Amino acid sequence: MSGFNAISSEPDVQRDDYTPEIEPQATWCPGCGDFAVLKALKGALAELGKDPEEILLVTGIGCSSKTNSYFDSYGFHSIHGRPLPIARAAKMANPGLEVIAAGGDGDGYGIGGNHFTHSARENHDMTYIVFNNEVFGLTKGQSSPTSPKGHKSKTQKKGVAKDPVRPLSLGLSAGASYIARTAAVNPRQAQEILVEAIEHDGFAHVDFLTQCPTWNKDARQYVPYIDVQDSDDYDFDISDREEAFRMMYETENSLYDGKVLTGRYYKEEDRRTYQEEKRMRGEMPEEPLVERYFDDDYEWERSYDLLDRHA
Amino acid sequence: MTTDELIWRVAGGSGDGVDSTSQNFTKALMRSGLHVFTHRHYPSRIRGGHTYVEIRASDEPVKSRGNGFNFLLALGDSFARNEDETAVYGDEEIKPLSENLDELHDGGIIVYDTGQIDAADIPDFEERADEHDWQVYPIDLRSIAQEHGREIMRNTAGVGVTAALIDMELDPIEELMREAMGEEMLEANLSVLQDAYDHVTAEFDTDTGLSVPEGEHDEEQVLLSGSHGISYAAIDEGCRFISGYPMTPWTDVFTILSQELEEMGGVAEQVEDEIAAAAAAVGASHAGAKAMSGSSGGGFALMSEPLGLAEMTETPLVLVEAMRAGPSTGMPTKTEQADLEHVLYSSQGDHSRVAFAPSDPLECYTQTRKAFEIAWEYQLPAIVIYDQKLQGEYRNVPKSFFDQQPNPDLGATLTEAELEDAPHDHTGRFQRFQTDVDVSPRSLPGQKNGRYLATGNEHWPNGQIAEDPTNRVEQVHRRLGKLDSIREDLNAMDESYQSYWGADDAEIGVIAWGSHQDTAEEAVEELAADGKPVKGLGVSEIMPFPKSEVTEFIESVDEVLIVEMNASAQFRGLVQKELGTYGEKLSSLLKYNGEPFRSSEIVEAVDLELNGGGEPTAQVTLQPAAGD
């Protein structure tokens, strides 16, 4: 039995290397913002020179989670709201993998809200991209956790009575160590942010504003954005938690007024990842769990030695 | 009074150390050459509340708690002594004595702690003691403990008194204390033990007629619970990732592995909920680690999503379901076998899953190993079903039994070299879900030439989502077909997991599954020894269902009594569903009060069947066959 080899990065990777040469079973409508996320993701990974076979893309359910069908890598298209526990455990089993989790706003901030909160606080070394189009698309237009108050659909016929969740503030209070928001209308910034997020050691949360041309024509995601890092009006220190909170608060208020602010909001440089914390405590081995199964010389300990205390 | 076995019940308040004391005493009995079995009764409370542990010790192998007991050590509940809070604690002070008299054998021994219990508070105590000829020893255990150490050591005093009254050497008890305690604690405990022993010998007539039987083991024994069996099997199978969320009684396995896996170079994860627990196990397994998760009924309900995902994505996985009385929160510390249908049928769609229901700690070990092997060879979830009874049941087992080789094999998983020759589609994607084979070996993320998509949607061989009708039918057949192959594999094995008891030509059959097999076996042996035409079948493999063995057994008798701990006869329902016939032959003996069956209850039910019906006396239900 030959060994399991971690793959070394090959710098000459092209964007198209992540494109499957087969027609995916298409669920994305013409004009869907998800195409922009896909393009930015491929661009970022090509820029970083990641081999498609060292990437594990774990998704939930919904239009956004169909990204796996349009993307050629190892993929796990799972169930609604659950990509994060799957992704973080895969990373723990094999830290050599580049683990990226993706899903929609319903997937991540609704049904998977608990997993989002805990994955962020644990600071797993992974990237989490939330395709935020403020609507449930695949089930035909119901309000999502980020839909503006008053959004009407067949299940909220008088307009949704709830305030939207605040994904950035939620991510920050939960403990994500990198938080950014970008938009489909802004491909250059989107790719830059994804590069940073993937390179970041820790839980990187990217709220990616996308448009749903079929079910959410009114969303503000189409309007020109303001890059908070490019503008002198929004000078703040992204390593300062309090300043980041204040900017997020402004951003999350202004979005529904039609002023779309995007950029990096928070970056914590010196925080240990969850794996580092566990290793420090001796709760996690240095080498990937997976390697041993292919290592003929690895000595598997037996429960027999444990029995002495039962005798 | 003479007897060939000791059934010692120690009763007290939850948190008073009843559990640890009894475990040490059990081990001492085991070391003196006896076969032991413990039964634990506890309330869903942290401190205070009536709790007891029963230890059955004999020179013959013991398979259940037995019927009643012959020695009661009533310690008093130290958390029931706050007089300001009588509204909360009520009469719990005397419960260790008052609540434990019903099943004490005639002529049995009672030791109670006069430091905490006033027998005069139990109006009919003396009357009952006279009536049943009980030998009563009121001793101030609390004072003895206080004099030489701390009040909490009254447990040790109780053990010292016990030893004196059953003519047992103190050596094995002292030896265990030396192994377990630090210098200061040890000195104090040893003096408490000795003083209690001397006190009772000096002040009382210790000729009780009850003595510990003499026994000898052929080889070294260890004291293990069902939870240890499951945990050690996981370790030997190379499981190095466990994720879970605390829930009684599953917490037992989760705790053992959380403590051991670290030493083994593994990872234990306590996560935010049971959905995350099972999903994390799926993720770790997908990435290439042998992984396990589990829960009890309510938590397992949350796991149905990732369970179905594992079936659809053909991800190997072992889950443990530790049953307790339900539905909903039910009775957290009481046992039941009512999650069978939940385990077999939860989550949507057609199921490709395997289920084992071991009977004792050794089977917990062998079947959990088998669960791992099948899960990784066939790429599906395998579930080990056990319950609160088996979780806390300690028995002596031969140490040498565990001297088995570890098996970290990943089953149907390809190496990078093998992947080069594996089938790929025209785009270079690995054809992971080939339809022309039962099991299509998998690749692991990170391997060269192995990329594919694992999805909870129906999919083409390369993993891409597909709703093509022909492919759908082929994939369904392949996934479900694995169960037939597994059944063939299990049938071809040398050792069967089904057990048979009694004479071949008996007319009445008793079937039990899971943790109640051994109790049923004791009942059948007793009935057979009494000349009754009874035999038994114990079923430990649940799914794929052992059709041929169950059919053969049912056909060989006139009628069958299926014994299980639930109100809706779930296993009988499964038998009828799987076999599609014999409804008129199957009756049920059901118990669902939270307490495990005693063998005497099964004996009584079979007697009633033989005599043409009637109502059993205890809290059990005899449900006639559908045709009656």
mmCIF file of N, CA and C in Angstrom, chain B residues 191 205 229 321 388 393 502 559 608:
data_model
loop_
_atom_site.group_PDB
_atom_site.id
_atom_site.type_symbol
_atom_site.label_atom_id
_atom_site.label_comp_id
_atom_site.label_asym_id
_atom_site.label_seq_id
_atom_site.Cartn_x
_atom_site.Cartn_y
_atom_site.Cartn_z
ATOM 1 N N SER B 191 -7.820 2.755 58.435
ATOM 2 C CA SER B 191 -8.236 2.656 59.837
ATOM 3 C C SER B 191 -9.751 2.596 59.970
ATOM 4 N N ASP B 205 -22.953 -10.602 67.040
ATOM 5 C CA ASP B 205 -22.767 -11.969 66.582
ATOM 6 C C ASP B 205 -22.648 -11.919 65.054
ATOM 7 N N GLY B 229 -16.586 -1.703 26.600
ATOM 8 C CA GLY B 229 -16.501 -2.616 25.457
ATOM 9 C C GLY B 229 -16.555 -1.847 24.145
ATOM 10 N N GLU B 321 -26.055 4.421 19.692
ATOM 11 C CA GLU B 321 -27.318 4.921 20.257
ATOM 12 C C GLU B 321 -27.538 4.242 21.600
ATOM 13 N N GLN B 388 -29.196 2.040 28.745
ATOM 14 C CA GLN B 388 -28.742 2.449 30.072
ATOM 15 C C GLN B 388 -28.364 1.238 30.908
ATOM 16 N N GLU B 393 -23.525 -1.559 33.389
ATOM 17 C CA GLU B 393 -23.439 -2.926 33.865
ATOM 18 C C GLU B 393 -21.979 -3.368 33.846
ATOM 19 N N GLY B 502 -31.168 -23.767 25.611
ATOM 20 C CA GLY B 502 -32.177 -24.805 25.848
ATOM 21 C C GLY B 502 -32.089 -25.934 24.838
ATOM 22 N N GLU B 559 -44.980 -21.957 19.754
ATOM 23 C CA GLU B 559 -45.246 -20.525 19.941
ATOM 24 C C GLU B 559 -44.003 -19.837 20.484
ATOM 25 N N LEU B 608 -47.103 -18.935 32.679
ATOM 26 C CA LEU B 608 -48.479 -18.553 32.365
ATOM 27 C C LEU B 608 -48.859 -19.021 30.964
#
